[in-house]
PDB file of C-alpha atoms in Angstrom:
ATOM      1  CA  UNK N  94      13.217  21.214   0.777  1.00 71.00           C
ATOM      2  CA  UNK N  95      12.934  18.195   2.917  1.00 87.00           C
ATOM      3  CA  UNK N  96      12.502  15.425  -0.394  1.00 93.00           C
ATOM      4  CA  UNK N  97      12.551  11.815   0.116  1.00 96.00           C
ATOM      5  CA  UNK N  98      13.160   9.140  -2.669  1.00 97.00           C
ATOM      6  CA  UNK N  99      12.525   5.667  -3.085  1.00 97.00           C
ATOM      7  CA  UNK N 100      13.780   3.319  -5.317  1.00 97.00           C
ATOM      8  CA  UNK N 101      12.571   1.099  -7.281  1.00 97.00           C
ATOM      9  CA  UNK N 102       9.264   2.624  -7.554  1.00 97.00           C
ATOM     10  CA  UNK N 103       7.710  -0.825  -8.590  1.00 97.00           C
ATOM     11  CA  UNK N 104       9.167  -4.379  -8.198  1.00 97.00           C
ATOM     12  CA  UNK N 105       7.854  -7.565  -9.142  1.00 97.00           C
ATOM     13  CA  UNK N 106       9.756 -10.578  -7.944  1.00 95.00           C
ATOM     14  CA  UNK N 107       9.152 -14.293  -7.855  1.00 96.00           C
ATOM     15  CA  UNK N 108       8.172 -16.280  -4.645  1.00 97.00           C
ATOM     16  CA  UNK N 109      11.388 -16.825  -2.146  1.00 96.00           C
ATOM     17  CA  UNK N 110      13.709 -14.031  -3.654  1.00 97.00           C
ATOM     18  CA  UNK N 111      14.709 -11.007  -1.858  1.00 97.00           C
ATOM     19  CA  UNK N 112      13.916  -7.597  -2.443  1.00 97.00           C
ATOM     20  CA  UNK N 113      15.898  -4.233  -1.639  1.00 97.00           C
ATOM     21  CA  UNK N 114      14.211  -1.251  -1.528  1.00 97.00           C
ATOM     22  CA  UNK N 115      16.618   2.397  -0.551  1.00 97.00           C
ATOM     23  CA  UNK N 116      14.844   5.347   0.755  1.00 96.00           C
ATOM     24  CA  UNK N 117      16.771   8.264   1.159  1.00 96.00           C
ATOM     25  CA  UNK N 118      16.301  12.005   1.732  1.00 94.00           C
ATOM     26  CA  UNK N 119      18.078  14.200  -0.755  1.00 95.00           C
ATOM     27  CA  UNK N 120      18.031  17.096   1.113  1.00 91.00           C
ATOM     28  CA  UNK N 121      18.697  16.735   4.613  1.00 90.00           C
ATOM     29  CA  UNK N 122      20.099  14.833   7.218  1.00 90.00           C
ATOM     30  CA  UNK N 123      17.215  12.190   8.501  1.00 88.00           C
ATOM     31  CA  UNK N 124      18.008  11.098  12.620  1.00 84.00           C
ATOM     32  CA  UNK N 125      15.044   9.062  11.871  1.00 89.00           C
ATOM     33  CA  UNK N 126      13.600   6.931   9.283  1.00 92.00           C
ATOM     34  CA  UNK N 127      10.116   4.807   9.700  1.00 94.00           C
ATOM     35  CA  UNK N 128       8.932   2.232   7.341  1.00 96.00           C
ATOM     36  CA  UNK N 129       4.944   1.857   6.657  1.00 96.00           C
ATOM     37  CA  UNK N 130       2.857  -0.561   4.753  1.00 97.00           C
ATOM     38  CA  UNK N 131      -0.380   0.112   3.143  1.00 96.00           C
ATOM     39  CA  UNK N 132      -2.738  -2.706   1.642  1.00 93.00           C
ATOM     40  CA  UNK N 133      -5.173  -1.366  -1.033  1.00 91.00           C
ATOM     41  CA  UNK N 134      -7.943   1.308   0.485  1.00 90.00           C
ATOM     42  CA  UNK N 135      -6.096   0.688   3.786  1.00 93.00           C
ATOM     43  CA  UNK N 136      -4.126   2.790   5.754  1.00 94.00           C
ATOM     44  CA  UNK N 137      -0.487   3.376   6.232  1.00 94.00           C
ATOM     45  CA  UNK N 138       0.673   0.789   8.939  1.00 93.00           C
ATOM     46  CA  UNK N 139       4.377   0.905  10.548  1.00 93.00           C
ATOM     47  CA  UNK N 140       6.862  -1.679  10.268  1.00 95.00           C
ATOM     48  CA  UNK N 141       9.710  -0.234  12.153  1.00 93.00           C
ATOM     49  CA  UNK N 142      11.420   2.826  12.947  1.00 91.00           C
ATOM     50  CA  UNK N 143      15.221   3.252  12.508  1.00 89.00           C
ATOM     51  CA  UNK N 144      17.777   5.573  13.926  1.00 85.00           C
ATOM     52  CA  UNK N 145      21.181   6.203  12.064  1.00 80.00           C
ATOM     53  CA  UNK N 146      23.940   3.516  12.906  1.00 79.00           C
ATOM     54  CA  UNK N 147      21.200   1.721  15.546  1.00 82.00           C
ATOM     55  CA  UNK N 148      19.005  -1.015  15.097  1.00 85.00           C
ATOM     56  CA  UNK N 149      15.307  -0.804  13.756  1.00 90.00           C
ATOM     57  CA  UNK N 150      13.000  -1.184  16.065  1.00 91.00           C
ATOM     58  CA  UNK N 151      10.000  -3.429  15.080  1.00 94.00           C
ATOM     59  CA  UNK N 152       6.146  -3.140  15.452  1.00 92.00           C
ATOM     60  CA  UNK N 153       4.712  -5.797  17.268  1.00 92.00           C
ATOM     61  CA  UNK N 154       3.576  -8.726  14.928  1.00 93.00           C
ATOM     62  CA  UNK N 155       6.346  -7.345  12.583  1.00 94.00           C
ATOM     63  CA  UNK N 156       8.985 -10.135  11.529  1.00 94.00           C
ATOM     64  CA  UNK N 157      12.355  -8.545  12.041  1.00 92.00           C
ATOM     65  CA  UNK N 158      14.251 -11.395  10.294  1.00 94.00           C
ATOM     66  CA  UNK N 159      11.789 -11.017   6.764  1.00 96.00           C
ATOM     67  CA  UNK N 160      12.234  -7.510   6.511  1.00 96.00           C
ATOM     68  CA  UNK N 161      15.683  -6.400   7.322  1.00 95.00           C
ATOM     69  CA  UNK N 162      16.687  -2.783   7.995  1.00 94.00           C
ATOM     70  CA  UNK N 163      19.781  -1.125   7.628  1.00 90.00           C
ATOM     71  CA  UNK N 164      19.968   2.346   8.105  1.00 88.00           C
ATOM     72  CA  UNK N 165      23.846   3.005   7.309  1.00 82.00           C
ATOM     73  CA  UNK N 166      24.013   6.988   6.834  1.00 89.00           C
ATOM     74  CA  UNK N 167      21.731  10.143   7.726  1.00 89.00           C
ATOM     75  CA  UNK N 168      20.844   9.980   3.990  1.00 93.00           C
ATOM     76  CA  UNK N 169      19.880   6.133   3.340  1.00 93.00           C
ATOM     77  CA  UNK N 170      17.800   3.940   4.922  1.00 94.00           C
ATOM     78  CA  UNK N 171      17.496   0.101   2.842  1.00 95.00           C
ATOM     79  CA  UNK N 172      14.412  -2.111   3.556  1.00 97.00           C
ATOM     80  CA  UNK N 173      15.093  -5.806   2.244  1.00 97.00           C
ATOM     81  CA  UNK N 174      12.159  -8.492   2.298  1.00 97.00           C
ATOM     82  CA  UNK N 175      13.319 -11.582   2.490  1.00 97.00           C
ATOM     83  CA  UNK N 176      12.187 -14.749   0.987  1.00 96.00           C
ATOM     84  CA  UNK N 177       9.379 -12.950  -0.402  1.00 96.00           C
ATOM     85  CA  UNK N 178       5.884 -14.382  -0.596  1.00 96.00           C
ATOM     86  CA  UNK N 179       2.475 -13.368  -2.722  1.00 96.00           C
ATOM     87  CA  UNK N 180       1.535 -12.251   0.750  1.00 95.00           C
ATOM     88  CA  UNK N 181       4.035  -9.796   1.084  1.00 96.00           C
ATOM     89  CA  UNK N 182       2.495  -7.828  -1.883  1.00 96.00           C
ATOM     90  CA  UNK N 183       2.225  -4.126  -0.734  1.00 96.00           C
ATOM     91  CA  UNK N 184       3.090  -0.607  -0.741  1.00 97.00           C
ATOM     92  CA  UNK N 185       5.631   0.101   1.239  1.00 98.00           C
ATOM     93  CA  UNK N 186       6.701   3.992   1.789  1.00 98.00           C
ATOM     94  CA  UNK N 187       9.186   5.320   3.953  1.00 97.00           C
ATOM     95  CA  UNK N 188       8.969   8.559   5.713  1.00 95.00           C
ATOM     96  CA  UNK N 189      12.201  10.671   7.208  1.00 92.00           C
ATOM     97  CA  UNK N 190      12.243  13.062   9.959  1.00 87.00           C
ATOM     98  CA  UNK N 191      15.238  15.442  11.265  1.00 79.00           C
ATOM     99  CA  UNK N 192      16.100  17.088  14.577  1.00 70.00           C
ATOM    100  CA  UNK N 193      13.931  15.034  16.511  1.00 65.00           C
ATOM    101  CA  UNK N 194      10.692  17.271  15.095  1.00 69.00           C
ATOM    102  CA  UNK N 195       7.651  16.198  14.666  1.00 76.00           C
ATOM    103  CA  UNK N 196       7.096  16.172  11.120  1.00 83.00           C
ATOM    104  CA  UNK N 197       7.710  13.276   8.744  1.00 89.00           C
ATOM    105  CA  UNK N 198       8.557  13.476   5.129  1.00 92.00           C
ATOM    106  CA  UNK N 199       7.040  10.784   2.895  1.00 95.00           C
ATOM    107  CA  UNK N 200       8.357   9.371  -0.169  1.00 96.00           C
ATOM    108  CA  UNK N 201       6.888   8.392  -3.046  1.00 97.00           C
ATOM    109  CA  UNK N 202       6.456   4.681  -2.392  1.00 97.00           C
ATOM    110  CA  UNK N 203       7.206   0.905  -3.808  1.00 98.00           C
ATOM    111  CA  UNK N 204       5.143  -1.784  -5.298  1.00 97.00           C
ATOM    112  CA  UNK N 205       5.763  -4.795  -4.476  1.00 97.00           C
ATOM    113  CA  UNK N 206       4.285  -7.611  -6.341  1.00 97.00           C
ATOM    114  CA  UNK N 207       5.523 -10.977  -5.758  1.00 97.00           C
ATOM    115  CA  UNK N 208       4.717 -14.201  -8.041  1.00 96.00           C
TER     116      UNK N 208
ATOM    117  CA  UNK O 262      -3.622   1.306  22.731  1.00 50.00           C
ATOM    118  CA  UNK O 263      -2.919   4.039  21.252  1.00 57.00           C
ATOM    119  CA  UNK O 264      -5.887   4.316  18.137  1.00 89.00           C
ATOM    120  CA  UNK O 265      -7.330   7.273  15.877  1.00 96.00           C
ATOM    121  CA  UNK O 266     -10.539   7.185  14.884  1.00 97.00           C
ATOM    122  CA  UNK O 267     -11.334   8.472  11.489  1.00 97.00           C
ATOM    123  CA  UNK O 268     -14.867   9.109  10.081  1.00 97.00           C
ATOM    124  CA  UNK O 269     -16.143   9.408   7.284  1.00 97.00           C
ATOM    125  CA  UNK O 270     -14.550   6.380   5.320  1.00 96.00           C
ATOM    126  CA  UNK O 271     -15.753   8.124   2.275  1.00 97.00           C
ATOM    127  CA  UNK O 272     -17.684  11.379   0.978  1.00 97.00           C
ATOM    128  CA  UNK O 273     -18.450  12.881  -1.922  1.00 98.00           C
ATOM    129  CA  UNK O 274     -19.196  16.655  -2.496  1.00 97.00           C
ATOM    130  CA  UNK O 275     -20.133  19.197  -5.265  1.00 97.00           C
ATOM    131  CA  UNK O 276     -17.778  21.112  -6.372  1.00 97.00           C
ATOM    132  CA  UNK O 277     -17.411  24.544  -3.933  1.00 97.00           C
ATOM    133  CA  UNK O 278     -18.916  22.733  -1.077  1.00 97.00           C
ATOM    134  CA  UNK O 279     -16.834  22.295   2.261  1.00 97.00           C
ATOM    135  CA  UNK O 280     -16.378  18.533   3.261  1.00 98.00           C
ATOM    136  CA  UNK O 281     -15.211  18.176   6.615  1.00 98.00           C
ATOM    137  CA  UNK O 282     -13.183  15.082   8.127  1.00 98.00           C
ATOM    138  CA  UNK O 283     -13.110  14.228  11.803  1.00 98.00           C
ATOM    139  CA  UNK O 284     -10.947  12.424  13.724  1.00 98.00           C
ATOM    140  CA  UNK O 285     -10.808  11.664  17.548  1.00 98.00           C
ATOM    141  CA  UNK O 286      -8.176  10.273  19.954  1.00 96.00           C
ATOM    142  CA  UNK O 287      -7.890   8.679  22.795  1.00 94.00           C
ATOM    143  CA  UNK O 288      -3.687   9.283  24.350  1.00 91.00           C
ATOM    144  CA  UNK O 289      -3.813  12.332  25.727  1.00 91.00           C
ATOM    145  CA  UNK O 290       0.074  11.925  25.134  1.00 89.00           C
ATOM    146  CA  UNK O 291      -0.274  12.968  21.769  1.00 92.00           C
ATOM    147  CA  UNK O 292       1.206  16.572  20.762  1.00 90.00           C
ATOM    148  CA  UNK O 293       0.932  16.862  17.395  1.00 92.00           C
ATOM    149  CA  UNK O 294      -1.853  16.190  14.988  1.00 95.00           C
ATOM    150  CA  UNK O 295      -1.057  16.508  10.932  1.00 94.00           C
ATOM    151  CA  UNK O 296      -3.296  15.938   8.365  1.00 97.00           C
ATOM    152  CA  UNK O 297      -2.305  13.750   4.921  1.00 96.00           C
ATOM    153  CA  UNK O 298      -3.474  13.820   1.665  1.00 97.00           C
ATOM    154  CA  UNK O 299      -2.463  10.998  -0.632  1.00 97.00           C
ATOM    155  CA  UNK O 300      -3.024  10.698  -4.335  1.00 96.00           C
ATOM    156  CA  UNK O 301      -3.563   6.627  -5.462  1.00 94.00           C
ATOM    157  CA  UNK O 302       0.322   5.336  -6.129  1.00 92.00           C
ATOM    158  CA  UNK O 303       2.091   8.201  -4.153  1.00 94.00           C
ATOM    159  CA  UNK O 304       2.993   8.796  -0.987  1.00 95.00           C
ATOM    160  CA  UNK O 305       1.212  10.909   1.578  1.00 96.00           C
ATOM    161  CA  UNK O 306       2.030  14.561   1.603  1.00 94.00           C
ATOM    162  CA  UNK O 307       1.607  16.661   5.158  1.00 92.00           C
ATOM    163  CA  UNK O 308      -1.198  19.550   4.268  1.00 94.00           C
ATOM    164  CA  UNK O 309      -1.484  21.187   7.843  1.00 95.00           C
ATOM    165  CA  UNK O 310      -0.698  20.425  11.526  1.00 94.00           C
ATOM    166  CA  UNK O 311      -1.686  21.292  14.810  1.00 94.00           C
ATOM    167  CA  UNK O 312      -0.382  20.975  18.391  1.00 91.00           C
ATOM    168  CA  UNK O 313      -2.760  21.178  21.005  1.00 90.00           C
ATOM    169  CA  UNK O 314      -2.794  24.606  22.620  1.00 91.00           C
ATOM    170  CA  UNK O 315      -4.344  25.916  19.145  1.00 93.00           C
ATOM    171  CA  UNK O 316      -7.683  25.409  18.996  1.00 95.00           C
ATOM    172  CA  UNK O 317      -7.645  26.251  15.242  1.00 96.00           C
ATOM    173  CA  UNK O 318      -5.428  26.923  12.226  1.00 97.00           C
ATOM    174  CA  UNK O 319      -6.027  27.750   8.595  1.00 97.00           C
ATOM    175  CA  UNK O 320      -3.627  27.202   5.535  1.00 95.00           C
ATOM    176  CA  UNK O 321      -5.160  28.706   2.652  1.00 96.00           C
ATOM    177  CA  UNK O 322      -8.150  26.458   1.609  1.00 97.00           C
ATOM    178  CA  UNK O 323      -7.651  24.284   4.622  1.00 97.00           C
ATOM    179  CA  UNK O 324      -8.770  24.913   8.228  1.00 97.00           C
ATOM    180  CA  UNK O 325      -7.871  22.340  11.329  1.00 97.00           C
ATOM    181  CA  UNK O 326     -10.455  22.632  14.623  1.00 96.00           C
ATOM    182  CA  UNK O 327      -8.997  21.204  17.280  1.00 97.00           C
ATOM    183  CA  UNK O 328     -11.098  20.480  20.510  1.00 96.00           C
ATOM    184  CA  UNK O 329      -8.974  19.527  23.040  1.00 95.00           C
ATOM    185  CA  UNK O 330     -11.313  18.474  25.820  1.00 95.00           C
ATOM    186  CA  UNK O 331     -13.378  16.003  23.620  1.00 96.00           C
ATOM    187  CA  UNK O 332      -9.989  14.759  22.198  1.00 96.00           C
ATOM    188  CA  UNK O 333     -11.294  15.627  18.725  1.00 97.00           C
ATOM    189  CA  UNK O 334     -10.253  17.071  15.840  1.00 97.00           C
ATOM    190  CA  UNK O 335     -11.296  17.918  11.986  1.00 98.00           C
ATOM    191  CA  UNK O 336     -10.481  19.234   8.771  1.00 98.00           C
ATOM    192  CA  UNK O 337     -12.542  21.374   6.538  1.00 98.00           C
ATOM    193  CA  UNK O 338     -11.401  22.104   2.928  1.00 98.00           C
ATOM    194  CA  UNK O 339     -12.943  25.600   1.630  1.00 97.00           C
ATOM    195  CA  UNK O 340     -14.260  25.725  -1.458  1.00 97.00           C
ATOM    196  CA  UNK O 341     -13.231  22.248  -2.943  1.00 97.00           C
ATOM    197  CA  UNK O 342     -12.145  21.026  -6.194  1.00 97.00           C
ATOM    198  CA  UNK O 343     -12.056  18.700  -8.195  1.00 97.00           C
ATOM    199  CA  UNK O 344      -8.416  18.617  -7.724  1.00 97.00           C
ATOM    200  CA  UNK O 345      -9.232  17.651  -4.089  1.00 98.00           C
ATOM    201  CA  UNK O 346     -10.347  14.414  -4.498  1.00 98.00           C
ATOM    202  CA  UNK O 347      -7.860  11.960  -2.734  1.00 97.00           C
ATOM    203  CA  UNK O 348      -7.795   9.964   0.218  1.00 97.00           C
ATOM    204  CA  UNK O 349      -7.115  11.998   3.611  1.00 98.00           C
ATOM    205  CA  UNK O 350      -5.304  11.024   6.809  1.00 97.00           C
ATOM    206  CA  UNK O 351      -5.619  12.258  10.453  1.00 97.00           C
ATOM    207  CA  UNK O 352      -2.654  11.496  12.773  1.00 96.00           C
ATOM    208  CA  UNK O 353      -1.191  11.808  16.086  1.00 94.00           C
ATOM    209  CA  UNK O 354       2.415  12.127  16.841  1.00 90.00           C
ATOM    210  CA  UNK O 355       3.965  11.292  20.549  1.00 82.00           C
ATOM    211  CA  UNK O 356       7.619  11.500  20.469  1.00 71.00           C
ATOM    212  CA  UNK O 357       9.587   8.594  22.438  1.00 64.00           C
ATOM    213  CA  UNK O 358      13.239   7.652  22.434  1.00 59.00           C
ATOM    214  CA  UNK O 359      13.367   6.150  19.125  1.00 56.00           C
ATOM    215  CA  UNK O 360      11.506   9.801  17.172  1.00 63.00           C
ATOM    216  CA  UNK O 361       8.251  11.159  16.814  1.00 76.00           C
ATOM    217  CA  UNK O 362       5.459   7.899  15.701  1.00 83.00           C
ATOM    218  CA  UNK O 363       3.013   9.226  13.641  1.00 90.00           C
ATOM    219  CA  UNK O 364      -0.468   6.933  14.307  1.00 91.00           C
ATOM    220  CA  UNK O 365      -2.820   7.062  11.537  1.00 95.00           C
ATOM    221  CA  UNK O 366      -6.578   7.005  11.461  1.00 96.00           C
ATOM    222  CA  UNK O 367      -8.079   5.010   8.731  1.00 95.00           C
ATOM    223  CA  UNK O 368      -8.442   7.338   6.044  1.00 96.00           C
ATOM    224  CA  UNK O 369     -11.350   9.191   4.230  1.00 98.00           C
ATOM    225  CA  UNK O 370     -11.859   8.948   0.614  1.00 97.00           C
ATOM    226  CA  UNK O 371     -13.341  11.985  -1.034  1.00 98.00           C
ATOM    227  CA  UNK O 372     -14.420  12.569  -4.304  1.00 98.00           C
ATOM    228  CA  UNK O 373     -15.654  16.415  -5.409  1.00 98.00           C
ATOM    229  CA  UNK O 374     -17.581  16.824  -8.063  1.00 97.00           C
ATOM    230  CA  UNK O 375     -17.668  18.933 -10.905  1.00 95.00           C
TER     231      UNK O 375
END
């Protein structure tokens, strides 16, 4: 139990488009949902954390209006980057957690390359 | 801030041999520790936790110590594999009104060695 998905697993976009990516846990209702971003041998850093039907709340230094979050149900949580930029190359992975516990269930990640 | 310090960045160990990965805080807040592992292009996967009225707990090949005085803790992985080698995460959890924030230490790369 407790498995989250992302999709896609790898994106590459051009400079200035927009990118969706949906995490959602397949078996179980996620109160919570928390957005990271790792850079290559680096470690996982949060973006945001979002509640169901509430907005995200953002990291310091963390531009709320670039990358959008909309977390609609207890099963789907969508991450859009806007107006991407080479800079916003990354792995992003979402994590979900339930009933207020502790733990955190990771998914598999997204690549993001942008041209 | 709230920080978690992470040491070694990397190691490297012989197959059988018993690395060991510490980590030390500094929020006394904190009031749950897990510990990642995370294969290159996946996501992290929880291994073993702790809360801090344990001083240690063992899952099968992996053992947390937790010192709660010195705001420390580690992991040792018994008899390793080569099927071990992947990059390991501490963490702290402190739960506020918007769910429990995991912070990350920086990660330890280990490699075992056939």
């Amino acid at each position: 139990g407790a498995v989250v998905s992302q999709h896609p697993s790898w994106v590459i976009c051009k400079s200035g488009t927009s990118v969706k990516i949906e995490c959602r846990s397949l078996d179980f209702q996620a109160t919570t949902m928390f957005w990271y971003r790792q850079f290559p041998k680096q470690s996982l850093m949060l973006m945001a954390t979002s509640n169901e039907g509430s907005k995200a709340t953002y990291e310091q230094g963390v531009e709320k209006d670039k990358f959008l979050i909309n977390h609609a149900s207890l099963t789907l949580s969508t991450l859009t980057v806007t107006s991407a930029h080479p800079e916003d190359s990354s792995f992003y992975i979402c994590s979900a957690g339930r009933d207020r516990g502790h733990e955190q269930y990771f998914g598999p990640g997204t690549r993001l390359t942008v041209t | 801030q709230q920080q978690v310090k992470q040491s070694p960045q990397s190691l490297i160990v012989q197959k059988g041999g018993i690395p060991i990965i510490n980590c030390a805080y500094e929020n006394t807040a904190f009031d749950y520790f897990p510990w990642y592992q995370q294969f290159p292009g996946k996501g992290p996967a929880l291994l073993i936790a702790i809360r801090p009225d344990v001083s240690e707990k063992k899952e099968g090949r992996f053992t947390i110590s937790f010192n709660k005085s010195a705001k420390q803790f580690s992991l040792h992985i018994m008899d390793s594999q080569p099927g071990d080698s992947a990059t390991y995460f501490c963490a702290a959890s402190i739960n506020n009104n918007a769910g429990n924030m995991l912070t990350f230490g920086g990660g330890t790369r280990l490699m075992v060695k056939p």
